[in-house]
GROMACS .gro file of C-alpha atoms in nm:
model
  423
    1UNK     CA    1   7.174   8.702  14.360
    2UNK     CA    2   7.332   9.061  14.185
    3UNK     CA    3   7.246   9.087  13.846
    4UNK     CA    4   7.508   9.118  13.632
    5UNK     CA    5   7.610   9.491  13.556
    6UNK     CA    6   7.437   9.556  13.170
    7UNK     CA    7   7.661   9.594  12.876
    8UNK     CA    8   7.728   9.970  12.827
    9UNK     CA    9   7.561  10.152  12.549
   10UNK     CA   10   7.851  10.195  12.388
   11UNK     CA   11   7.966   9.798  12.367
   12UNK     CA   12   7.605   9.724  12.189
   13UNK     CA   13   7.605   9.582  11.870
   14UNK     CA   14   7.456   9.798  11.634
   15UNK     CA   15   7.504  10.165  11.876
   16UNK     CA   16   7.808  10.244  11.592
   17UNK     CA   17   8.082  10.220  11.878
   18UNK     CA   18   8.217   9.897  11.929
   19UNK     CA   19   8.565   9.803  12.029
   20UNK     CA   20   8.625   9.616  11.687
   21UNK     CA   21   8.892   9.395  11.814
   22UNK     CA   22   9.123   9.064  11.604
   23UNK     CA   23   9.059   8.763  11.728
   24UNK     CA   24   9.191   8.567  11.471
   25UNK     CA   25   9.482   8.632  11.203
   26UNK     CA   26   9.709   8.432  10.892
   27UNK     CA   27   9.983   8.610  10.669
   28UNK     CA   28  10.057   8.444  10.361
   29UNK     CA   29  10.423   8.609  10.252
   30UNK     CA   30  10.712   8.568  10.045
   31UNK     CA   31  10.915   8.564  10.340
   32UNK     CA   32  10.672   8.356  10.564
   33UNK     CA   33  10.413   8.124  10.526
   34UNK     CA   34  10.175   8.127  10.858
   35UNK     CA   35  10.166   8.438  11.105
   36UNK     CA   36  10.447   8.391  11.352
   37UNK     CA   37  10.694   8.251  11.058
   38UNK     CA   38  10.618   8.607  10.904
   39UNK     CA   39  10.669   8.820  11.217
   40UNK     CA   40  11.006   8.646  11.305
   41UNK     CA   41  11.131   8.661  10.980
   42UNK     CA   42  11.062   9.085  10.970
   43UNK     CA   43  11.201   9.096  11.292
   44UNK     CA   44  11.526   8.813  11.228
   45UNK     CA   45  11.518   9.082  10.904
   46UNK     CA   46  11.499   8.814  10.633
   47UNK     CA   47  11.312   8.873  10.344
   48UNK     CA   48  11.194   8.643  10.044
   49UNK     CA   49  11.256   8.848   9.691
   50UNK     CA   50  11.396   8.645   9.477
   51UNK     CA   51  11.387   8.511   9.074
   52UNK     CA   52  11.056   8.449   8.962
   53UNK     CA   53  11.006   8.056   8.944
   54UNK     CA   54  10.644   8.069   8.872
   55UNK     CA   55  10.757   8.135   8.478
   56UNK     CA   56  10.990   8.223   8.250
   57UNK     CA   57  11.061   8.535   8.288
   58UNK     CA   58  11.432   8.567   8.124
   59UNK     CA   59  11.296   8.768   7.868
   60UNK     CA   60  11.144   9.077   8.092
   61UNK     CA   61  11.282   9.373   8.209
   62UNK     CA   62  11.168   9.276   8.567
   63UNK     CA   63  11.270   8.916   8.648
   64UNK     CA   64  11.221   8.908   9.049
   65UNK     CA   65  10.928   8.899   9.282
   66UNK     CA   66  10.791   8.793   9.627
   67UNK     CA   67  10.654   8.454   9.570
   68UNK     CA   68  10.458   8.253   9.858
   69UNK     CA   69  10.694   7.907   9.893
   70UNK     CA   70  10.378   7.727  10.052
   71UNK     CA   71  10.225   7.489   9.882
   72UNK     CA   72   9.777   7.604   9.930
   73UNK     CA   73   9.675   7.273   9.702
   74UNK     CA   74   9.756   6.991   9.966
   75UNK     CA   75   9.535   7.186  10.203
   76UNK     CA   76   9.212   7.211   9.989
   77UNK     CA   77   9.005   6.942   9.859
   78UNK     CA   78   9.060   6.779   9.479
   79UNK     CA   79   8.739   6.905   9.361
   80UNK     CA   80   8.844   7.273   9.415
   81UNK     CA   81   9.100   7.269   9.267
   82UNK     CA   82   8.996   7.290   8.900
   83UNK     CA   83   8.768   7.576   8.978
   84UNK     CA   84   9.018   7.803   9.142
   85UNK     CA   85   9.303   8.038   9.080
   86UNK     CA   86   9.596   8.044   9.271
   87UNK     CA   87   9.482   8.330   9.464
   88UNK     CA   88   9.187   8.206   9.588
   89UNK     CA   89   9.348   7.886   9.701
   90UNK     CA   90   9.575   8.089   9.928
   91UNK     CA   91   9.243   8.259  10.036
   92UNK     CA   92   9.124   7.986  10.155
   93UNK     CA   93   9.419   7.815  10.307
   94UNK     CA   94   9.435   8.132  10.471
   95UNK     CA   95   9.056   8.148  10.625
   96UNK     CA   96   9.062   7.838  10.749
   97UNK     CA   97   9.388   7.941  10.944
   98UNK     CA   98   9.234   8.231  11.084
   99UNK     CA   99   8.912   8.096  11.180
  100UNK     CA  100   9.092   7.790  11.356
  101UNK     CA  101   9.329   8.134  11.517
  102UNK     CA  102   9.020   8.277  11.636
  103UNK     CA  103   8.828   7.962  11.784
  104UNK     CA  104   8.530   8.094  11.608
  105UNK     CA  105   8.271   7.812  11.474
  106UNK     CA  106   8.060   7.912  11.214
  107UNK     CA  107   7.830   7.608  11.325
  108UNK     CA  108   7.782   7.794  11.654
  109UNK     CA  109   7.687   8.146  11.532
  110UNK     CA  110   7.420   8.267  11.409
  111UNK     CA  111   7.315   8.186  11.087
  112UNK     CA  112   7.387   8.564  10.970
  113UNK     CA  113   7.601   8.662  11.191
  114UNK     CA  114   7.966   8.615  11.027
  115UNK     CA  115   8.031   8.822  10.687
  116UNK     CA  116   8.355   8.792  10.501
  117UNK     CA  117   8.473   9.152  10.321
  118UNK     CA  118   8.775   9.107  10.116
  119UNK     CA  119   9.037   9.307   9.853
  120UNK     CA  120   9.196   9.239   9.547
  121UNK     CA  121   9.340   9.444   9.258
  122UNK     CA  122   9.421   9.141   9.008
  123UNK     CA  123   9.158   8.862   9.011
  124UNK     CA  124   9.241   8.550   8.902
  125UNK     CA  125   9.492   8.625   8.670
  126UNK     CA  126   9.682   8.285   8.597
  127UNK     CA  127   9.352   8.101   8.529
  128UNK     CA  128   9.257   8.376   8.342
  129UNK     CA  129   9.580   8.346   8.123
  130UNK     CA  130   9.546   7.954   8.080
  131UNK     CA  131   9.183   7.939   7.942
  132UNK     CA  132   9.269   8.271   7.705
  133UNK     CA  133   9.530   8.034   7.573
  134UNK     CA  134   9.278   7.730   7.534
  135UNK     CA  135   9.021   7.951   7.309
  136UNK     CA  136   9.278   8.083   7.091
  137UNK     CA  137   9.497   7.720   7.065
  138UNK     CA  138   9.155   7.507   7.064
  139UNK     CA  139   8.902   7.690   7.047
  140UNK     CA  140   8.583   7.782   7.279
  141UNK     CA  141   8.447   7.444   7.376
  142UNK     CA  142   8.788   7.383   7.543
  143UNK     CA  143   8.754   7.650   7.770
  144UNK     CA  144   8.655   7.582   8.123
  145UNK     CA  145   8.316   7.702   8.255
  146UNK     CA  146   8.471   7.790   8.575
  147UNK     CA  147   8.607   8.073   8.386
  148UNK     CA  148   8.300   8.273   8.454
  149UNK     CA  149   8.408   8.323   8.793
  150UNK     CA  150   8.726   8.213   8.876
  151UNK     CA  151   8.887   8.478   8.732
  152UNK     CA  152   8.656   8.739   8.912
  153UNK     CA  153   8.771   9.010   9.201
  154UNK     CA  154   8.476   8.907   9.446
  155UNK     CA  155   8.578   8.511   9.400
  156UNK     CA  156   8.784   8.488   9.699
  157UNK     CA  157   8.496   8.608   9.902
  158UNK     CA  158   8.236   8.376   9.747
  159UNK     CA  159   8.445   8.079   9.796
  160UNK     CA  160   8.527   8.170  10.143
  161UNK     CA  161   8.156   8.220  10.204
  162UNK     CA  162   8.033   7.867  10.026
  163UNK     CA  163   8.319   7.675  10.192
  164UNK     CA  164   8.270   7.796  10.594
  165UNK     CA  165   7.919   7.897  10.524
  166UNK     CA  166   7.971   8.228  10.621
  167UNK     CA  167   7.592   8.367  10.540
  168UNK     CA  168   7.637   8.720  10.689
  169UNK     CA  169   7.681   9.039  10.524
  170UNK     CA  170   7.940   9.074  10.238
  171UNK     CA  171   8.154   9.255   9.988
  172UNK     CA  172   8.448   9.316   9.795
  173UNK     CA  173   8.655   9.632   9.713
  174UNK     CA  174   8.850   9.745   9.456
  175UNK     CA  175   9.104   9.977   9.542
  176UNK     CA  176   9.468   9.882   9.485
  177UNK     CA  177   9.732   9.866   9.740
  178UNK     CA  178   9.447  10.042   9.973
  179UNK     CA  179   9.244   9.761   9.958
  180UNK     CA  180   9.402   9.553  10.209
  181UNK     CA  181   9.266   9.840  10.488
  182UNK     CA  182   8.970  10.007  10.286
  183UNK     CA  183   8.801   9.567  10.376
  184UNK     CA  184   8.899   9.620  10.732
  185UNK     CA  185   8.757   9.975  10.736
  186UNK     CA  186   8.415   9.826  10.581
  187UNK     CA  187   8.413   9.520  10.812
  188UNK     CA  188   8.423   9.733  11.126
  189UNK     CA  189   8.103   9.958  10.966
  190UNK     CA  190   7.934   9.592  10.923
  191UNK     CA  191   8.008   9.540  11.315
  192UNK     CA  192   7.902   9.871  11.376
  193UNK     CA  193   7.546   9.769  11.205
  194UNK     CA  194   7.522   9.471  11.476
  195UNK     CA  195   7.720   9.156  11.254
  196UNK     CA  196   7.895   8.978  11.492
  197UNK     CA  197   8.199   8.907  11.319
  198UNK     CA  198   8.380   8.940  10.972
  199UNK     CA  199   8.656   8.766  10.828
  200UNK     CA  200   8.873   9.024  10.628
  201UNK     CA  201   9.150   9.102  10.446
  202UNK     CA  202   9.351   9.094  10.132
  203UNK     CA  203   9.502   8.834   9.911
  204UNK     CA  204   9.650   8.842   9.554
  205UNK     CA  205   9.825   8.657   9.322
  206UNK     CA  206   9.934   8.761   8.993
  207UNK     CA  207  10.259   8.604   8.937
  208UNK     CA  208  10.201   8.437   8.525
  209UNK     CA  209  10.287   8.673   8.208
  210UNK     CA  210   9.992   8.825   8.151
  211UNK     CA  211   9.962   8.953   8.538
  212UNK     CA  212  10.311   9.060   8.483
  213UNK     CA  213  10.254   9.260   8.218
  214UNK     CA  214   9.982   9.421   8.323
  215UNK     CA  215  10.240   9.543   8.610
  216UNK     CA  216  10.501   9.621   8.376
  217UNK     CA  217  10.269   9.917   8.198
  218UNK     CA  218  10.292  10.092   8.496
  219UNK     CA  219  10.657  10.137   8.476
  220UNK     CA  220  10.667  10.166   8.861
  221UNK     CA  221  10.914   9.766   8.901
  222UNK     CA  222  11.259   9.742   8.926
  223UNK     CA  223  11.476   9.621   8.683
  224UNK     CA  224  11.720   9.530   8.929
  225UNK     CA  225  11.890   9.226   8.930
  226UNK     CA  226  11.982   9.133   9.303
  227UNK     CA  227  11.730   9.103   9.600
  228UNK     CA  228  11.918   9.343   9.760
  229UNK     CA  229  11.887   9.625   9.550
  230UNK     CA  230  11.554   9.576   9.401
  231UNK     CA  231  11.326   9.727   9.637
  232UNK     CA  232  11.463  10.051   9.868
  233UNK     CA  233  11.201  10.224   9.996
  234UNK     CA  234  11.293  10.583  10.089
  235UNK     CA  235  11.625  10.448   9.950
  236UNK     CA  236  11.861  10.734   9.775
  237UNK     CA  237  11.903  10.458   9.508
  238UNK     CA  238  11.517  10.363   9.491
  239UNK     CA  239  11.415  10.224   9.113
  240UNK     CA  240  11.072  10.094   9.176
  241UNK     CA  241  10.864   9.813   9.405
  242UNK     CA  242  10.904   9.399   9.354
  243UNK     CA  243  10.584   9.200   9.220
  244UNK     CA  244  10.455   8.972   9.478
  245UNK     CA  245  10.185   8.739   9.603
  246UNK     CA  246  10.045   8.715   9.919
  247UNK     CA  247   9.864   8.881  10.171
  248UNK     CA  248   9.691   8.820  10.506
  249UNK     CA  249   9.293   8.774  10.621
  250UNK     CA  250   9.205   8.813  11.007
  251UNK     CA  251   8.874   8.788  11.207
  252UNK     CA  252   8.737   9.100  11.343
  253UNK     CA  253   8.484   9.079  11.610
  254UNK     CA  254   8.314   9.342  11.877
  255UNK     CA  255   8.423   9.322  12.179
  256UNK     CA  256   8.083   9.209  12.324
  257UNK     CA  257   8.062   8.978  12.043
  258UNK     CA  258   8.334   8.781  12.144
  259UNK     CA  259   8.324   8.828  12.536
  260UNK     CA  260   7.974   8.631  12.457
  261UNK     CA  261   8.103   8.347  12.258
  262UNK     CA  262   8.416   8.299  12.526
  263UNK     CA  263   8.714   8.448  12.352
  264UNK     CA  264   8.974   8.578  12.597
  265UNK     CA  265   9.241   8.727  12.334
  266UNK     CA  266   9.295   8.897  12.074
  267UNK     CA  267   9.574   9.078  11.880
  268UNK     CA  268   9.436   9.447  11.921
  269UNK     CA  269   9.201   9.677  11.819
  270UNK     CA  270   9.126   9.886  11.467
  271UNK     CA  271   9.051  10.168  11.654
  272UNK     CA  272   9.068  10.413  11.370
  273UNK     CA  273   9.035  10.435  10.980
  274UNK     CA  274   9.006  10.664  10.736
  275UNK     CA  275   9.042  10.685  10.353
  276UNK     CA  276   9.093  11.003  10.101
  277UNK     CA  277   9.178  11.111   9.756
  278UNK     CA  278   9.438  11.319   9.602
  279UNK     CA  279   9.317  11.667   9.524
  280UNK     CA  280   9.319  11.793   9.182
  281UNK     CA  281   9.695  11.853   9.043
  282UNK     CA  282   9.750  12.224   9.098
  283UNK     CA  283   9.426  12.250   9.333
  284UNK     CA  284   9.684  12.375   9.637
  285UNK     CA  285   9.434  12.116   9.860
  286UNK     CA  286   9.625  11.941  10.120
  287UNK     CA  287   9.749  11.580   9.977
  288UNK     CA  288   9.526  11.294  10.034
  289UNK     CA  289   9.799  11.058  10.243
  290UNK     CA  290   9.843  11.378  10.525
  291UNK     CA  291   9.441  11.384  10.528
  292UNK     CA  292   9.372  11.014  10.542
  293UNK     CA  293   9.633  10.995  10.853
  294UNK     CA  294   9.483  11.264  11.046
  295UNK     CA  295   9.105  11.125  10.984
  296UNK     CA  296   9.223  10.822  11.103
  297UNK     CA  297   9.345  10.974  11.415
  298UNK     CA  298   9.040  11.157  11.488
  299UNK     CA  299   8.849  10.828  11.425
  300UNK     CA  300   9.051  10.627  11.709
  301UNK     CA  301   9.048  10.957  11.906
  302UNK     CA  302   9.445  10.982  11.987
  303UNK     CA  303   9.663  11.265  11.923
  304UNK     CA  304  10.027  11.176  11.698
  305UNK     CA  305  10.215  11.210  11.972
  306UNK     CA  306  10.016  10.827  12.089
  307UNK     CA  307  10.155  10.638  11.794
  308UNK     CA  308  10.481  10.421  11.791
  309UNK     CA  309  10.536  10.357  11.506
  310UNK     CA  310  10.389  10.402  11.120
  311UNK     CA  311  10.377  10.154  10.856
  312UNK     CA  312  10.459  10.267  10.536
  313UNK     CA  313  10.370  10.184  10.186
  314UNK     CA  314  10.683  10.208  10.106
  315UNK     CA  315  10.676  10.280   9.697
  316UNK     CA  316  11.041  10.220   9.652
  317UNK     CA  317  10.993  10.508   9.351
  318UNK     CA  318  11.165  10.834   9.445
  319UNK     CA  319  10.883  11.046   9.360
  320UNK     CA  320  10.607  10.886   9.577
  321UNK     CA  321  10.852  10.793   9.864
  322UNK     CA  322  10.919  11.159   9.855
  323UNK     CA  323  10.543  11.248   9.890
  324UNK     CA  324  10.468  10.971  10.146
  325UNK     CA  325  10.786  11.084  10.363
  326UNK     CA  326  10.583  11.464  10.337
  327UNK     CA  327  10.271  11.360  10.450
  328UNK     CA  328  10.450  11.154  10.747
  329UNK     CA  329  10.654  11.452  10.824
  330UNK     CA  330  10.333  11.680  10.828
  331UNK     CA  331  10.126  11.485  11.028
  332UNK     CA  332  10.456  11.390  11.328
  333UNK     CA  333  10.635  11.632  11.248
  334UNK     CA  334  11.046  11.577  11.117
  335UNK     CA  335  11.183  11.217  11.248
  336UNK     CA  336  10.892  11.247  11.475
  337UNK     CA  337  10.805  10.893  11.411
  338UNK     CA  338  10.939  10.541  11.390
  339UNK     CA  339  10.884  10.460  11.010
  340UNK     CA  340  10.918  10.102  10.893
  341UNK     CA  341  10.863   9.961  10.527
  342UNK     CA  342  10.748   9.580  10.545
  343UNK     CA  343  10.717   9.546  10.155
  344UNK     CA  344  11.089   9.571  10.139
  345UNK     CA  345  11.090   9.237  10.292
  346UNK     CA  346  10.815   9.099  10.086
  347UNK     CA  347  10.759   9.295   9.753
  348UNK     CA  348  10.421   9.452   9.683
  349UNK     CA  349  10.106   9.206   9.646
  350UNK     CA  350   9.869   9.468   9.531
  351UNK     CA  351   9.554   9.479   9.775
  352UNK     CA  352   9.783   9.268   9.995
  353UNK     CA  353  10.075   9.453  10.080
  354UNK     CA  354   9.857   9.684  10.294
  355UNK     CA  355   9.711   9.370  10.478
  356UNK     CA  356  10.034   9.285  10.499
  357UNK     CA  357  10.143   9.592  10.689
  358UNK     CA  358   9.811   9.588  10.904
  359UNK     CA  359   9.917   9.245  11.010
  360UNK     CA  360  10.285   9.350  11.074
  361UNK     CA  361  10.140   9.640  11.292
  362UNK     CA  362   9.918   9.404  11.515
  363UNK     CA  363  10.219   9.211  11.579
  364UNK     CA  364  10.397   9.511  11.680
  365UNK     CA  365  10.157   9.634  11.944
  366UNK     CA  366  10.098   9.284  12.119
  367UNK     CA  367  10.480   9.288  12.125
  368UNK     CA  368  10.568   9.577  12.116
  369UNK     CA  369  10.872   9.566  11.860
  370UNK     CA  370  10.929   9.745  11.549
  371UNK     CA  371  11.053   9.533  11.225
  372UNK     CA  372  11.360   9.656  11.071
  373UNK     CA  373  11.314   9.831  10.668
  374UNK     CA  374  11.565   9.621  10.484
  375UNK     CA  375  11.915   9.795  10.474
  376UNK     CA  376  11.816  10.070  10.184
  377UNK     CA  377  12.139  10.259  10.191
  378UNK     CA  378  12.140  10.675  10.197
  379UNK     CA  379  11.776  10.801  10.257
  380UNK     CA  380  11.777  11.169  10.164
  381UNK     CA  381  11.834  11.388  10.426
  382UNK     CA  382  11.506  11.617  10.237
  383UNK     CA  383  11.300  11.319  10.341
  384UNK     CA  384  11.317  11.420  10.716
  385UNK     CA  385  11.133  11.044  10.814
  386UNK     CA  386  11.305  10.852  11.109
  387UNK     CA  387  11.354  10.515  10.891
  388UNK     CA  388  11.398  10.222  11.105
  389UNK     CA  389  11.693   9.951  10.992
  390UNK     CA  390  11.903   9.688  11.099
  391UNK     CA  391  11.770   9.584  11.389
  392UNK     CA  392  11.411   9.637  11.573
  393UNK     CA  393  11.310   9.871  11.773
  394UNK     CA  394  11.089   9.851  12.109
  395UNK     CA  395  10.801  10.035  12.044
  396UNK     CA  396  10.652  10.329  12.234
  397UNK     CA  397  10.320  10.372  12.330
  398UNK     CA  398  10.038  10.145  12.266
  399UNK     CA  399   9.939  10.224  11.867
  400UNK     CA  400  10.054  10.227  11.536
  401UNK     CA  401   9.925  10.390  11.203
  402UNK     CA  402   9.935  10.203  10.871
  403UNK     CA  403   9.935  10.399  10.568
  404UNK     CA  404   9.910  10.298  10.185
  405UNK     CA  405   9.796  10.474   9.879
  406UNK     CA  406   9.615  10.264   9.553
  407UNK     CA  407   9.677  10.407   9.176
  408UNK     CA  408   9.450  10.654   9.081
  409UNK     CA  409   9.450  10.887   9.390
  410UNK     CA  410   9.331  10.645   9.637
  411UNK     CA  411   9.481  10.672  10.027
  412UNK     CA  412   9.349  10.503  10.347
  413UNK     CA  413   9.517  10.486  10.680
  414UNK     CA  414   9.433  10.229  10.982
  415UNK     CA  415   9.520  10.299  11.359
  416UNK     CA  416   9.571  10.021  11.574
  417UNK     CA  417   9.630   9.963  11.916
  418UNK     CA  418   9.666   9.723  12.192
  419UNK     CA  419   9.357   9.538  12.338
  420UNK     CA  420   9.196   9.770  12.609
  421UNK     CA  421   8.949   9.552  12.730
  422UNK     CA  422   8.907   9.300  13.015
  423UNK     CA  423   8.742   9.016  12.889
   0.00000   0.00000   0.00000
């Protein structure tokens, strides 16, 4: 009897090579709730910015906003339900979905060898805002002790944890809009260090006054009052990015990881990732976004010419559209790349809009399609960005780059690519 050929060094946990591949995967959007409702609805090019229905918001200068239509509470136990935010609700609709995706059973695995990394910008915000309003109505014996956590960043990663008895390494990360990648880009280090699989991602929710507010200081929404003018990335008539919820989690595994446990699909590789900040105004340093592109590159080990497509943060504010279409034109050179904005579909959900985009790019390798940018009128001909509308767009080559920047200086990029291995 031949022995069967050994795994090669670099497909052993814990050699810092892996194939990190997704075997698993769940959007939560304004425009669809569950992954394939999502995709068809980018590529069917309907999006879900709307009113805000979550509150009154009659009375602000922003009044519209992505909102997720699903409903997460019928899903989850009673007993959760007073302990958790929104968000976190979604969160764990949403692992549950992608752990049912993947076939993976925690049960199964070793008792340390699934993690869960996740992002968020916001916390939980609305159950933040209701027990702020019980201590100063009624006072501080009417405020829930749940409150000690539930409005907490790293919550949705507990609960995930506690509920699927996830026991492997985890974490959190702070980083705005980047968030949704800089978790992926941590989870694949944890493979790297021999886990055996990570659920990851972003999720937010913010959508209650005081989360809106806290938006509104940074003067970077729209005050439009139609869907279909509010948010125009790389538009000529661009005014600022939509509030929104949602977000999307997915499993990442090695490759040897889940060739052992039987899985025979997956939705591609993270095959590179990269993250850096802005240089000091006035430094003459190349811009972070150009830098965190080209790292990423180098990390997956495929020249620009490989990519089909990029997904882009999309602002929808003239100024960092305009530095965003630079950075693309720098790295691929002018309309040297299919460029496609998903958020203009969805609005912006923080640390979730660039899971968001990560999702919309897996989708776009296995089938090889590019979503259409919402129609944003004129872009300016000094952008120089090959913007893709109206209808999709088959997609050349086997990879795509995702790009997104957080506030403060903060830029990541993500490379992904279709599966490569025979499992």
């Amino acid at each position: 009897m031949t022995a069967p050929a050994p795994t090669p060094l670099s497909e052993r946990p814990g050699t810092g090579r892996e194939t990190a591949l997704v075997t698993g995967l769940d959007v939560r959007a304004a425009n669809g709730d569950g992954t394939e409702d999502f995709w068809r609805s980018l590529l069917e090019g309907r999006g879900g910015i709307g009113p805000i229905t979550r509150f009154d918001a009659s009375g602000y200068p922003s009044r519209l906003a992505g909102e997720v239509t699903g409903d997460p509470d019928a899903s989850l136990p009673g007993r959760l339900l007073p302990q958790t935010d929104r968000v976190t609700r979604l969160a764990l609709v949403s692992a549950a979905e992608v752990l049912r995706d993947a076939g993976l059973d925690p049960a199964v695995m070793p008792e340390y060898g699934v993690g869960v990394v996740t992002a968020n910008a916001a916390g939980g915000f609305e159950f933040g805002q209701r027990e702020l309003e019980n201590l100063w109505a009624k006072g501080p014996h009417h405020v829930s002790a749940y409150q000690s956590f539930a409005w907490f960043y790293a919550v949705n990663t507990g609960q995930i944890s506690i509920r699927h008895g996830l026991r492997g390494p985890s974490g959190v990360l702070v980083t705005g809009q980047c968030g949704g990648l800089d978790a992926v880009g941590h989870a694949r280090r944890m493979l790297r260090k021999g886990t055996q699989a990570v659920l990851t991602g972003a999720m937010e929710s913010a959508l209650c006054p005081w989360g809106h507010v806290a938006e509104l200081t940074g003067a970077r929404l729209t005050t439009a009052d139609s869907a279909e003018g509010a948010c125009l990335p790389f538009g000529e008539h661009a005014s600022g990015h939509v509030a929104a919820e949602g977000g999307a989690l997915l499993m990442l595994e090695s490759a040897a990881a889940a060739g052992a446990r039987g899985s025979t699909r997956s939705y591609g590789e993270v095959a590179g990732y990269a993250a850096a900040f802005d240089p000091r105004p006035g430094s003459g340093r190349p811009g972070g976004p150009a830098r965190a592109a080209r790292a990423a590159l180098a990390d997956a080990g495929i020249d620009p010419s490989a990519v089909g497509a990029v997904f882009a943060e999309g602002a929808a504010v003239p100024e960092l559209d305009a530095q965003e279409a630079a950075a693309i034109t720098e790295v691929f050179g002018p309309r040297g790349v299919p460029v496609t904005a998903v958020t203009s579909r969805t609005g912006r959900p923080g640390a979730g809009a660039s899971a968001l985009d990560l999702a919309a790019a897996l989708l776009s390798v296995r089938d090889r399609l590019i979503p259409p940018t919402a129609d944003v009128g004129r872009v300016p001909a000094s952008y120089r960005i090959d913007l893709v509308t109206g209808a999709p767009r088959p997609l050349e080559g086997d990879a795509a780059l995702v790009l997104a920047r957080g506030h403060g200086g903060f830029n990541s990029a993500v490379v992904v690519r279709r599966d490569r291995t025979s499992r």
